Structure formats: C-alpha cells, structure tokens
XYZ file of C-alpha atoms in Angstrom:
566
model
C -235.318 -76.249 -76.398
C -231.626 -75.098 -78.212
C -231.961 -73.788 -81.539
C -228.986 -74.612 -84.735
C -229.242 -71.043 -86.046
C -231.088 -67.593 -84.569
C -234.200 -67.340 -84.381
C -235.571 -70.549 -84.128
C -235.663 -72.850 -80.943
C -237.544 -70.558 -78.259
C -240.747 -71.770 -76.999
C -241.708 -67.993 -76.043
C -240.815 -64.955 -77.592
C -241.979 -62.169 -75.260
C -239.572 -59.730 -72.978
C -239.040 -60.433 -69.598
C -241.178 -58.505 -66.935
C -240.598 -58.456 -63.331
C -243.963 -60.888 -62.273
C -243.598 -64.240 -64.033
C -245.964 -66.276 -61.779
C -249.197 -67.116 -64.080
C -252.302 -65.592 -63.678
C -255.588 -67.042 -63.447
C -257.352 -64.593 -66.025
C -255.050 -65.836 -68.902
C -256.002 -68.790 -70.497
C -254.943 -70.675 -67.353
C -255.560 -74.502 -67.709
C -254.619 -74.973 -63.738
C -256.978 -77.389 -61.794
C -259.950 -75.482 -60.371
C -259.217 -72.063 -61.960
C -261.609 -69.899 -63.602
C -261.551 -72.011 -67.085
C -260.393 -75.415 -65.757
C -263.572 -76.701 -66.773
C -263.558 -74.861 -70.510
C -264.095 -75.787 -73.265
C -260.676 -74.413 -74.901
C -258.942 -77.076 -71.992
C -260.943 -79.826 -73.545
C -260.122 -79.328 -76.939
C -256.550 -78.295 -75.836
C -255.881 -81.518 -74.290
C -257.403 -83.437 -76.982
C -254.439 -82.140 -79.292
C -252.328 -84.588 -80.761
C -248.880 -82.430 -79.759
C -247.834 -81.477 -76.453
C -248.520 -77.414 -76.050
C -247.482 -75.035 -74.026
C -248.338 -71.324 -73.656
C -245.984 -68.684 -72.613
C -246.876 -65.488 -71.439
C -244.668 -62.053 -72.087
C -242.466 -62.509 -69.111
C -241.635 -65.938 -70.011
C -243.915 -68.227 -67.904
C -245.440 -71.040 -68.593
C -249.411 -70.620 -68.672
C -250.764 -73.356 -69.959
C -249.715 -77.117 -70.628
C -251.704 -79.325 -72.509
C -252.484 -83.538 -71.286
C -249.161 -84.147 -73.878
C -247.261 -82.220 -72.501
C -247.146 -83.761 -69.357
C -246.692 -86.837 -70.738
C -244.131 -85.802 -73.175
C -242.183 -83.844 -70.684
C -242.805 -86.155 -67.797
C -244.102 -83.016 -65.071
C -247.224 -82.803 -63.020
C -249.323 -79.676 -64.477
C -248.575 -78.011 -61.320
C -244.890 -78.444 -61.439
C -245.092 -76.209 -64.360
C -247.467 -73.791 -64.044
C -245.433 -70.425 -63.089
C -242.224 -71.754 -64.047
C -239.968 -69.810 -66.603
C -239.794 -71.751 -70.408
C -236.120 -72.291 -69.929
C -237.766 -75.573 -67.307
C -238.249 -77.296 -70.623
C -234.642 -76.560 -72.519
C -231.396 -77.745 -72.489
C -228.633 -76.228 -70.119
C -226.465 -75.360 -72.382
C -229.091 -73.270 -74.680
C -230.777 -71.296 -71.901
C -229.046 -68.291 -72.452
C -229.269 -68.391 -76.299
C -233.042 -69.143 -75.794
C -234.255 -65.985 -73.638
C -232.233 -63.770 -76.210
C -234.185 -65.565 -79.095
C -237.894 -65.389 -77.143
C -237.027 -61.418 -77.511
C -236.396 -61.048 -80.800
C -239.510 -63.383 -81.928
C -241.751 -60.906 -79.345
C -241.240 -57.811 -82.426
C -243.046 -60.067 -84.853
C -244.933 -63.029 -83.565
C -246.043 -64.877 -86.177
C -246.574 -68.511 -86.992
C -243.124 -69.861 -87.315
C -242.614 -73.609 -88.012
C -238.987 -75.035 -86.739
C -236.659 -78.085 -86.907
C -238.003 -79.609 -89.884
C -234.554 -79.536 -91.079
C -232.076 -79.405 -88.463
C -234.376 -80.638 -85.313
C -234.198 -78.552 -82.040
C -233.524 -80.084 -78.666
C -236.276 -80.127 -75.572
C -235.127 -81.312 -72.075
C -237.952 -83.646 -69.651
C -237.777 -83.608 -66.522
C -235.053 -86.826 -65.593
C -232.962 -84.246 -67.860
C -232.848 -86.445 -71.210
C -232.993 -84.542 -74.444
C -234.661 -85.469 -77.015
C -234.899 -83.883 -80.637
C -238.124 -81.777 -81.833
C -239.985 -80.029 -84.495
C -242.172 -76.502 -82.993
C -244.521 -74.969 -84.241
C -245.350 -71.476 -82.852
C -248.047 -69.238 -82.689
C -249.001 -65.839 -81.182
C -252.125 -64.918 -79.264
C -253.339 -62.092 -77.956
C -255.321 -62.429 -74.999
C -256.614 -59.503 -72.326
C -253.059 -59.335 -70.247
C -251.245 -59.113 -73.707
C -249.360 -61.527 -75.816
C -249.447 -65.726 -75.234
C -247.312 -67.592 -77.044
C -248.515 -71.349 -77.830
C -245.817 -73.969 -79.039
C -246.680 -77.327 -80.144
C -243.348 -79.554 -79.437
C -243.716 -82.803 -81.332
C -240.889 -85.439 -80.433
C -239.062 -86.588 -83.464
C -236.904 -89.375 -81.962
C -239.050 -92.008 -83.677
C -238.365 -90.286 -87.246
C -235.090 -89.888 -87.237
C -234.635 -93.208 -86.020
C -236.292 -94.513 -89.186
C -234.772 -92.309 -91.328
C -231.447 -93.119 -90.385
C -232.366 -96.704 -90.483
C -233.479 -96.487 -93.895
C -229.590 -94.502 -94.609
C -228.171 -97.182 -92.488
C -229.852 -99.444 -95.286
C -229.858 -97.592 -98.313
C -225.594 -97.234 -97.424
C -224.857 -100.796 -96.534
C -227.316 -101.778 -100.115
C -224.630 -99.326 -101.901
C -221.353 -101.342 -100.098
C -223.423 -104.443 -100.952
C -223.439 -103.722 -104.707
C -220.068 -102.048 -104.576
C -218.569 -105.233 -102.787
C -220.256 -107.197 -105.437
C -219.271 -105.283 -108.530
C -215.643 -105.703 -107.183
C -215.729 -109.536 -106.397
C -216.570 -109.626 -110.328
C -214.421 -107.601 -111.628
C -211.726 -109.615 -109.224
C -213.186 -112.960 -110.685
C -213.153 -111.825 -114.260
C -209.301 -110.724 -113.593
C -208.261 -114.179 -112.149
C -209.717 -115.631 -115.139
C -208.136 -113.187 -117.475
C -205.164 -114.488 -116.363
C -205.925 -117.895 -116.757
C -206.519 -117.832 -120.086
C -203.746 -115.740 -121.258
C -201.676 -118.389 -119.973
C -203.253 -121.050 -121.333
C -203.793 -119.019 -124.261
C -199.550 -119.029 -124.890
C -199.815 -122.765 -124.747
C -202.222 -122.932 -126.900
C -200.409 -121.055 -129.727
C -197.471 -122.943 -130.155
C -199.229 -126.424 -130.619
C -201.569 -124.507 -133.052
C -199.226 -122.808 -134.664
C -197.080 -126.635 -135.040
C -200.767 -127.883 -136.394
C -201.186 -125.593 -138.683
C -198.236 -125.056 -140.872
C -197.759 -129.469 -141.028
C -201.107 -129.261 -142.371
C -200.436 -126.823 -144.645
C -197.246 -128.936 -145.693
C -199.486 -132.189 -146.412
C -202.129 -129.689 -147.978
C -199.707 -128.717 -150.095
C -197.597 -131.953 -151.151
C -201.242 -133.315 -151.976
C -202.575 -130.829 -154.004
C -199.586 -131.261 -156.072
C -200.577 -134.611 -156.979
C -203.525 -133.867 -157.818
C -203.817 -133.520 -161.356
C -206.925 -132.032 -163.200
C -208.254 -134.974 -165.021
C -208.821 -136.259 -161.282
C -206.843 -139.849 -162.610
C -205.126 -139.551 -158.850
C -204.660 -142.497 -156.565
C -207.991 -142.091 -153.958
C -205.771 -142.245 -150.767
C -203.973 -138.966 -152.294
C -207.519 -137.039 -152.622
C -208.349 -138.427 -148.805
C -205.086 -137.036 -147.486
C -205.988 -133.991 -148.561
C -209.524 -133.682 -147.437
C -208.126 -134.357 -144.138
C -205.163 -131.792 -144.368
C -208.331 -129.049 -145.341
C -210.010 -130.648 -142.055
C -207.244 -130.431 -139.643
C -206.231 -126.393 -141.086
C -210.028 -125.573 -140.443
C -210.018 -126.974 -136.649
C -206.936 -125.341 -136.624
C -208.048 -122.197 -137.235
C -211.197 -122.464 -135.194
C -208.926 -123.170 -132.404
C -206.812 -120.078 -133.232
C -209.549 -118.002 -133.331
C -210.686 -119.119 -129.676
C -207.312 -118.665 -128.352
C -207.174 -115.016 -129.633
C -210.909 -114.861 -128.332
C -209.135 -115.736 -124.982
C -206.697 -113.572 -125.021
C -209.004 -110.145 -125.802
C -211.023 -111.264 -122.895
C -207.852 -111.111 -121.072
C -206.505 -107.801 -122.531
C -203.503 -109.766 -123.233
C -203.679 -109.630 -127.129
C -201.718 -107.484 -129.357
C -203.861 -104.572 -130.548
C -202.793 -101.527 -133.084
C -205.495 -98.873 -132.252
C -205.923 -95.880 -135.039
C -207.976 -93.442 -134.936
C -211.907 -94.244 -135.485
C -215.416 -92.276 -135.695
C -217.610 -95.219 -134.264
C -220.573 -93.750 -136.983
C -218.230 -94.293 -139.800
C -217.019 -97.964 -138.596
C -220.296 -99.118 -138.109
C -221.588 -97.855 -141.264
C -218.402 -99.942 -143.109
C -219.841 -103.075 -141.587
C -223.440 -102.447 -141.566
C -224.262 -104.662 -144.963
C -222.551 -107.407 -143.462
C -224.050 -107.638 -140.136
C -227.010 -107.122 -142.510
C -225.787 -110.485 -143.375
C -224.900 -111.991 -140.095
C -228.922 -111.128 -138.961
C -230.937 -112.585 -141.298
C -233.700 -111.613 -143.463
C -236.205 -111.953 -140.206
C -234.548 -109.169 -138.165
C -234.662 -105.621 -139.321
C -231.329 -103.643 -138.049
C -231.893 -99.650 -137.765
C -228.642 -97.490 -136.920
C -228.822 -94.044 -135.238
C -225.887 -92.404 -136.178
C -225.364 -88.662 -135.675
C -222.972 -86.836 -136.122
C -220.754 -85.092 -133.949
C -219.246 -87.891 -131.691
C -215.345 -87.697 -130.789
C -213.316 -90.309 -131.797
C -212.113 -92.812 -130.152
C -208.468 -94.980 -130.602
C -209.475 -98.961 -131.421
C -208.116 -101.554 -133.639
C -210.204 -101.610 -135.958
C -210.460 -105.053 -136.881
C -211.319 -105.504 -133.162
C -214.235 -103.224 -132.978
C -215.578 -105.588 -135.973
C -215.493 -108.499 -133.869
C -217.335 -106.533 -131.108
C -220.009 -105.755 -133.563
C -220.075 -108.842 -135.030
C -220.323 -110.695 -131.776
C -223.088 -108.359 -130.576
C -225.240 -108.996 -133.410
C -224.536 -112.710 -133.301
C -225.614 -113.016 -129.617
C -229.037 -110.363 -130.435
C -229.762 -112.585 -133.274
C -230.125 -115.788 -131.608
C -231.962 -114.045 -128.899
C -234.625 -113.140 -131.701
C -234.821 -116.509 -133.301
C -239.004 -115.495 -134.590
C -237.347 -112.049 -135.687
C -237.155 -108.708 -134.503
C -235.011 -105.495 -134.693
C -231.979 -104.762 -133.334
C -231.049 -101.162 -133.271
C -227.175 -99.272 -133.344
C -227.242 -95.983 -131.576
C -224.060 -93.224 -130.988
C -224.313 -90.839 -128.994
C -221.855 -88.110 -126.951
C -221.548 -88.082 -123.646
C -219.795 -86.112 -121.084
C -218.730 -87.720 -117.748
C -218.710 -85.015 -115.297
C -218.970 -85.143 -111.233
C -222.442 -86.059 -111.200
C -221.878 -89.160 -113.665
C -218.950 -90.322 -111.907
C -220.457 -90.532 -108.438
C -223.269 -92.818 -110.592
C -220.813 -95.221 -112.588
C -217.602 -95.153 -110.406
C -215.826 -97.428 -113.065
C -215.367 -94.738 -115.066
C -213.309 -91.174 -115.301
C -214.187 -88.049 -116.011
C -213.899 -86.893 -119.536
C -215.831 -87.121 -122.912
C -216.655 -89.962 -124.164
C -218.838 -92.065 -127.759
C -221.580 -94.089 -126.580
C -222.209 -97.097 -128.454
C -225.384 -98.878 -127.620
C -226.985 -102.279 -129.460
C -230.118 -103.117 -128.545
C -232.195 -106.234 -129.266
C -236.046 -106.949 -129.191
C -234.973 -110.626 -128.078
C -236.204 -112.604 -125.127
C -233.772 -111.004 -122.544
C -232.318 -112.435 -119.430
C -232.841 -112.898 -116.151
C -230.345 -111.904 -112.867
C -228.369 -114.512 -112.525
C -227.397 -114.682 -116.321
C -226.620 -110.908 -116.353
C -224.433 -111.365 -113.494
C -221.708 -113.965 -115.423
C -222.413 -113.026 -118.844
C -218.986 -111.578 -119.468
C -217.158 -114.583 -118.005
C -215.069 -116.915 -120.762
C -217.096 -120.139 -121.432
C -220.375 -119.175 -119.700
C -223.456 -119.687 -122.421
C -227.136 -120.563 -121.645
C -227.108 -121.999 -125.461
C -227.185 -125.686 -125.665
C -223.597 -127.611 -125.819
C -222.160 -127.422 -129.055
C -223.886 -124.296 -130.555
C -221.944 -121.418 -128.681
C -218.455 -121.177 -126.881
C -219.292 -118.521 -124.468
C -216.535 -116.338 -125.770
C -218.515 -113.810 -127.287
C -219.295 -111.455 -124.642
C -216.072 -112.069 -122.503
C -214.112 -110.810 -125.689
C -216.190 -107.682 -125.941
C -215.853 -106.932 -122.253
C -212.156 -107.140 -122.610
C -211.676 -105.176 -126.084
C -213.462 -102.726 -124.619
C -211.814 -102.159 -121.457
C -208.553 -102.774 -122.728
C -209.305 -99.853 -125.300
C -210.047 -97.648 -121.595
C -213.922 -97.884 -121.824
C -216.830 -99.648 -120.074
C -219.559 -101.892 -121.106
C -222.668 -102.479 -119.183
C -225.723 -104.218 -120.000
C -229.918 -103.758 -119.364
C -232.194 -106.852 -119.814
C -235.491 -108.342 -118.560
C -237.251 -110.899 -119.198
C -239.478 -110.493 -122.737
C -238.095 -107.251 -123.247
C -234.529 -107.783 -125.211
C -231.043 -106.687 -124.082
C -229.408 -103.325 -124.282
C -225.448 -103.492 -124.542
C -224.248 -99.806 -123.579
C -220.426 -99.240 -124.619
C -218.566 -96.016 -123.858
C -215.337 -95.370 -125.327
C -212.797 -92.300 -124.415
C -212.817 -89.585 -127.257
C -209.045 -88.887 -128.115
C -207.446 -85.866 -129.225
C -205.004 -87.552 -131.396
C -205.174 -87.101 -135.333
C -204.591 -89.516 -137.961
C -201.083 -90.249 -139.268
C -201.577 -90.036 -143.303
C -200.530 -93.656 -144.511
C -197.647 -94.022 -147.261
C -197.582 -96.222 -150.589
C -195.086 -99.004 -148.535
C -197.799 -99.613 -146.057
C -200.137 -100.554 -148.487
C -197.929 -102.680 -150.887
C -197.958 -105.588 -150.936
C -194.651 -107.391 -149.629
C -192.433 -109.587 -151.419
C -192.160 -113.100 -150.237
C -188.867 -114.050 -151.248
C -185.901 -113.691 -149.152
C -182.470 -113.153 -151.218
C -180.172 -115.251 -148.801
C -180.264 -112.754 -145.983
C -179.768 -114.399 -142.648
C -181.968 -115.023 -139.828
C -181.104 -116.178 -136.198
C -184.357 -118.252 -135.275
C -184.974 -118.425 -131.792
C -187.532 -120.909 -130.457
C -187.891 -123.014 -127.245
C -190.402 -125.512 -128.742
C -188.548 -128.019 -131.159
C -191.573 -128.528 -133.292
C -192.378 -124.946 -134.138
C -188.717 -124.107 -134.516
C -188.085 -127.032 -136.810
C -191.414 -125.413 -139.097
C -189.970 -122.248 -139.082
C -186.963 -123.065 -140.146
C -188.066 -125.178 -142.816
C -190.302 -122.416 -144.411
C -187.917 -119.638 -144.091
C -184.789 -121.805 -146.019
C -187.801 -122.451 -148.515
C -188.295 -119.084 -149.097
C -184.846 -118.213 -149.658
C -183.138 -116.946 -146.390
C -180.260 -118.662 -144.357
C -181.166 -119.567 -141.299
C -179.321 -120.223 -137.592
C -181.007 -121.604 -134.908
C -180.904 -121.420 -131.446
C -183.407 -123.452 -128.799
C -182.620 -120.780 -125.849
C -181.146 -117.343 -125.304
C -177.957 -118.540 -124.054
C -177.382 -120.623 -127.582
C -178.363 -117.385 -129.207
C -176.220 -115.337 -127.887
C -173.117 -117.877 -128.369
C -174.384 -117.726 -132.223
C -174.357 -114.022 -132.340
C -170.823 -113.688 -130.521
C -169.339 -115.963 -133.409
C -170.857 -114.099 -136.348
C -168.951 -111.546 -137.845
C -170.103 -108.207 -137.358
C -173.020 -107.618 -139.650
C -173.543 -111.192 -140.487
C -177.188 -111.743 -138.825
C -179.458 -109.274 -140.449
C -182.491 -110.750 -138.630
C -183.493 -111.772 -135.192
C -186.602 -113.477 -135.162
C -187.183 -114.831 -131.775
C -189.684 -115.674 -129.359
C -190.772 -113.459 -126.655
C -191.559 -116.357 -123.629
C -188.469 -118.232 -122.926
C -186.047 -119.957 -120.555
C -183.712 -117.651 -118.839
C -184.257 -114.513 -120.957
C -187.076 -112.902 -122.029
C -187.006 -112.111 -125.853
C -187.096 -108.370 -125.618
C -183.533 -108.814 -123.251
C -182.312 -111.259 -125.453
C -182.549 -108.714 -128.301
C -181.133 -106.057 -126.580
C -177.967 -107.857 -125.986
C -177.291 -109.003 -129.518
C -178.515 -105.467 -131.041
C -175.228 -104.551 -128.760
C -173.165 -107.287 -130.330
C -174.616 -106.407 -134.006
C -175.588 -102.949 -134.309
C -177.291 -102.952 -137.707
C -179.723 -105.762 -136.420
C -183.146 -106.189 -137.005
C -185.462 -107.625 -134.348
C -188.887 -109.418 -135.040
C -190.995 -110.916 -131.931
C -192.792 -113.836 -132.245
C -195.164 -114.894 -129.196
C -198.594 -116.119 -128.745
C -198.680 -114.348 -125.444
C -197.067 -110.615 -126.146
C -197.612 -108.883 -122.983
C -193.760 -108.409 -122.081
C -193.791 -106.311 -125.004
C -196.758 -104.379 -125.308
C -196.587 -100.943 -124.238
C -200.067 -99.656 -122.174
C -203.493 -100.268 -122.379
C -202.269 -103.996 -124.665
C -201.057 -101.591 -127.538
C -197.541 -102.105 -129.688
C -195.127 -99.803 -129.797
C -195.051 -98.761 -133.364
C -191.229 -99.488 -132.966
C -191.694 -103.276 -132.463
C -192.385 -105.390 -134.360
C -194.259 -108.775 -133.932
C -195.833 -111.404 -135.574
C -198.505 -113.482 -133.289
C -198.321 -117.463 -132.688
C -200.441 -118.703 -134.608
C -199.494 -117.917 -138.083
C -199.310 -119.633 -141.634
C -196.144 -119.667 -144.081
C -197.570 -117.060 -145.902
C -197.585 -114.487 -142.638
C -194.274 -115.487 -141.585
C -192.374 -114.596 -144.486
C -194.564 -111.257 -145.123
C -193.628 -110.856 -141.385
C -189.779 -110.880 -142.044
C -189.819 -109.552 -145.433
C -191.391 -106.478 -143.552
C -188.798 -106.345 -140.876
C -186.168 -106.690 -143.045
C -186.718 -103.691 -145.694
C-alpha cells in the first residue's frame, strides 16, 4: 500500500529480522494451528474491514475472512509472506523504510482519509484505501494489525456528486449568459426602434403644440368662442399627452438598452433617496408604510440623477402593486467590498468597493419562471392595459449602464428583494457656476443656424420654430447639401450647426468636423433620438458636446441653441 507523504501508507512498522516465516505461537489464524479454533479468529473474521497482522520482521501473521476477499488470496497464500505482497510495485521500497520508522512509536495511526493510499490484490489491480493501524504486543514482541477498508465506492460518489455539483454550476453559468445574450439582442432592438420612434414623436408633438397654441389664442375668457375652436383644442391637449406618454416609453426603451444619453454627477445614494422619499411617500399610498435604512458612510457613486429617480420610482411602483392590501416596503444602503471571495460568488461583477442599494417589499412575490424574464422590455404578469413592462428592463439597464449589477430574491408570499450595487468613485464634485443655473434666454437676435435633418417633417418644424424665435435659418436634408451650404458661406457666416446625428452618408459628428474646418468659429449642437455615435463610455456625454434628444418641444429647442450659442 504507497503512501502520498512519510509516514503513512505501511501496513507494518517493525524492523526487518532475518526469520520472516510466521509462527504458530503468535496470534496465528492458520487452519489447524494452535488458535484456529479461538475465539479472537471468530471475532476477527466477523470484522467489517479486511485485517492483517504483521509481525516485527515484516510478515504477514494473520488475515482476517475480508481480507481474503478484499485482496483476492487463499489464507495460505499469505501466511509467511512479507507485507510488501499486498502493495504496489512502485511503493515497495518507500514502504519497508516507512514500517521502520512507525516501529519507534507504534501507536494508533489513522491514514488516507485525505489523500487515500493505494493496496495491490492479487490479479495486480490497485485500488485506493483508508488504514487504520494499531500496535500489539504479544509474547514474540510487537504485531502490527491494519484494517484496509477499500474506498473505490466513495470516491466514486464523491466525484459523482463534483461531476454534478460542476456541470449544475456550467448549467447556471450557461443560463445566466443565454440571458444576458437575450437581453442584449433586445437592447438592440429597441434602440433602433427607439430612433424611429423619436422623429415621428418629435413631428407629433411640436404640430400639436402649434394647433394647441393657434387655439388657445382664440379662446377668449368670456368663453363666447365658436365650440369647434374649444374641441380642437381638447384634442391638441390629447394628442401632446399620448405624445408624451409615447416619449417617455421610447426613452424607457432606450435606458433598457443603455443607449440613452446620461450626464452622471456625483451622488451619495442616502442623500438621493432621502430627496425623493416624500414623494415615493406619495407614489405608495397611505396603506403601505416605507422605512429607509440609511447610514452613513457609503462611497459615492457617479449617476444621473434624474435617472436614479426613475429607478426609485419604478421600484416602488412595481412593490406597491405587489402589496395591493398594504404592507411595507423598506430602502436599505449599505457598503460593500468585492474582494476574491465575492467575485468567485457573483462573477458579473469586479473587484472594488461598492453602495448597496436594496428595496424590499412585503408583497406577494414571484415564482421562477417570472424571476427569470423580469428584466426583459414588455414582459408584465399585470393584466393588458395596466403596465407596459418597462419598468424593470429600464432599471436593469440604468444600472448597468452606470457599471453596477442588479439582482433580485422572491418567493412566493414572501415579497421581493431588489439588490443594486453601484461602483463608489473617487471623483469630487465640480462646484456649479451662476450660468448653469440661469435661466436661458429664448430669443435668438438673427444669428444663423445651418439645420440639418433627413426627415422632411421634423426639419420643416424646426425650422419653423427657430425663424419664430428670431434666428436665420439654412437648411440642408443630407450632409452632402450641408456641406455645399457651408462652402458658400462666407467665413464666419454660420454661427450654428444644429444637425442630426443618424444620417445618409455621414454621420453627424463627421459632418461637423468637416464644416468646423471650413468655419472655425462654429458652434455644433447634436440632435438625435438615438445618440450612441456620440456618447463617450459607459452611455455618458462628453461634457464637450452638446446635444439635445429627439423628442423635444419648442421651448427645449430654442433653450437648446440659445445654450450652444453663448
């Protein structure tokens, strides 16, 4: 039997002396000896291990019933025989050096619980064993007994049960991949319908706004107007509110996506959440008590803030209708530090220090198969008509966009447990001046603007509401008409480029490149309801561009290119 490290693996300890043949006065179990009929063979045979008793010189003694069958030898065939019968070739050597060491103190010594030994049968197969040793002292001096148990069958099932436990881990891994792969394609689905999207919105909005606004001016106080004027109106309000509804999905869309336009400051999550807490007070009800666990202490992260409203806001939305008798839903921070350990527990996320956010709800829970999708655009167990299964998707994609995780804990009747970790950030706060919090003017002073828009409709609005508001205005339908326009002005006779960023031939962020060469002085202002050409990493802006996002009203265009322009 081999052993991994000295001195376990011999099945006798005791020196070698020149007669090694086994003699009948020492606890000899041979047929027809002097204690063949003995009580110590009974009980000795009726052991559940094979045993085997060496004497000082190395012989083999006694064998026990299991032994013969575990070793596959006649009793006779080892009676007399050195202990090296019953290990492996290659540890023979190594064994009678370790049976001498053992003989100086021979005591009970357990071995290959951890790293098994090896015992050889008789056809020469190995198998792998645990032995258990013991010294005895008997009238012709010491008698080593070994109990050999074969271990095959153990480490057979244990490695099974690895075998399982490792292909269950691939399983999930596999599986948390073909998600995140599914919730990609669709990402990139809806950014692109998203872009679509924008432009007729953006088209809908500002005509209503136009027949809002005609309307209202005949409208007088006294209410003496003709009744079709008052109806037109109504249904100007009408179309402006689907309108908006619809822009409000599309940017929904496009944060599940991580394809929306996001200026991240610096935020403590305990100080945001305290900012909003009377209005998801609001959002809850009366019939749900919210308590907030705020310490102190927690890094902080960089988030748009208006974007870690709407996660917020969503979350409590979604915990409230899961608690329609009432309940409590409870806001916890909390520091953590994602070291090794961590890691090789949540692979989808690095090392580092992070804010955990967590929101949990008292609410009816969910089961597996809802937990699996609920981060996918459109998916909602609420009935048609009262949810647009945007709520969670937009979440999961603020949040990752922003470099963080979210995961989620429900069961059935026990509520729902959003957990959100952010990165802390080591960046500071840039202290804000008086012109980024005045307000702009709104009237242009004949400055002039080369408009640059692919879609007739929104090009024709914008133009009409920038001449309105006192700028001159050239427009071009692609970048090759732009740049014709811009080679014929005289040299600082655009001040503005306002042009989309999707187009025909050029991109928008090329096209301004090449007329900032043609007009120096030039100021560029992006327009797109699908910015990603010109967002910088991670979905943020460059503080250097600028860009207004499809849809917008009258009111944010011109603030938009008043802004660019000063």
């Amino acid at each position: 039997m081999d052993t991994d490290s000295a001195p376990t693996g011999e099945l006798s300890p005791a020196p070698a002396r020149p007669d090694s043949a086994a003699t009948p006065g020492v606890l000899s179990a041979a047929p027809g000896g002097p204690h063949g009929d003995s009580l110590f063979e009974q009980l000795l045979d009726a052991a559940p291990d094979a045993t085997v008793g060496v004497d000082q010189a190395g012989s083999i003694v006694f064998v026990n019933a299991q032994a013969l069958r575990l070793f596959g030898y006649r009793r006779e065939e080892l009676l007399g025989e050195p202990i090296e019968i019953l290990v492996p070739d290659d540890m023979t050597r190594a064994h009678r050096d370790l049976r001498k060491k053992y003989a100086a103190a021979a005591t009970h010594r357990a071995m290959g619980s951890g790293n098994p030994l090896h015992a050889r049968r008789k056809d020469g197969s190995v198998f792998p064993a645990e032995i258990s040793l013991s010294g005895l002292q008997a009238g012709t001096g010491l008698i080593v007994s070994a109990a050999v148990r074969d271990i095959s069958d153990r480490l057979h099932a244990e490695a099974e049960r690895a075998r399982l436990r490792e292909e269950a881990e691939r399983a999930k891994l596999q599986n948390q991949l073909q998600h995140t792969q599914r919730i990609e394609s669709l990402g990139q689905l809806a950014g692109g319908i998203a872009h679509d999207f924008n432009n007729l919105l953006a088209v809908i909005i500002n005509y209503a706004e136009f027949v809002t606004d005609t309307t209202a001016g005949h409208l007088p106080a006294g209410g003496d107007a003709e009744p079709w004027i008052a109806d037109v109106n109504r249904d100007g309000q009408q179309i402006l509110r689907a309108a908006r509804r619809g822009a409000d999905l599309t940017r929904q869309l496009l944060a599940f996506a991580r394809q929306d336009v996001t200026r991240p400051e610096i935020l403590v999550v305990a100080d945001a959440v305290h900012q909003i807490e009377d209005m998801l007070r609001r959002v809850l009800g009366e019939h749900i008590l919210l308590v907030t666990r705020l310490p102190g202490g927690c890094g902080p992260v960089l988030l748009d803030p208006g974007q870690f409203e709407q996660v917020l806001v969503n979350l409590a939305v979604n915990a409230r209708d899961a608690m329609p008798d009432g309940g409590t839903l409870t806001i916890d921070t909390a520091s953590v530090l994602a070291d090794a350990d961590y890691v090789s527990q949540c692979p989808q996320i690095r090392p580092g220090e992070y804010t955990r956010l967590r929101v949990s709800d008292t609410g009816t829970g969910m089961p597996r198969e809802v937990i699996d999708r609920v981060f996918e655009p459109f998916f909602t167990t609420k009935a048609p008509g009262q949810g647009t299964g945007l709520g969670l998707a937009m979440v999961y994609g603020i949040v990752t966009a922003a470099g963080g995780t979210v995961g989620i804990y429900s069961e059935r009747g026990l509520g729902t447990t959003i957990s959100i970790m952010l990165p802390v950030t080591d960046r500071r706060p840039a202290p804000r001046t008086e012109a980024d919090v005045a307000e702009p003017d709104m009237q242009g002073h004949g400055e002039t603007v080369l408009l640059v828009e692919d879609e007739p409709a929104l090009r024709q609005v914008c133009r009409r509401l920038l001449v309105a508001a006192g700028y001159r205005v050239l427009t071009a339908d692609d970048s090759t008409a732009a740049l014709d326009l811009a080679r014929r002005q005289p040299d600082g006779g655009i001040d503005l480029l306002l042009t989309d960023v999707i187009m025909p031939h050029l991109l928008g962020t090329t096209l301004a490149e090449q007329v900032t060469a043609l007009h120096p002085g030039i100021r560029v202002l992006f327009m797109s309801g699908y910015a990603t050409p010109v967002l910088a990493a991670r979905g943020t802006l460059d503080p250097a561009v600028r860009l207004l996002e499809k849809p917008f009203t009258r009111d944010q265009l011109r603030s938009a290119v008043h802004r660019a322009l000063r």
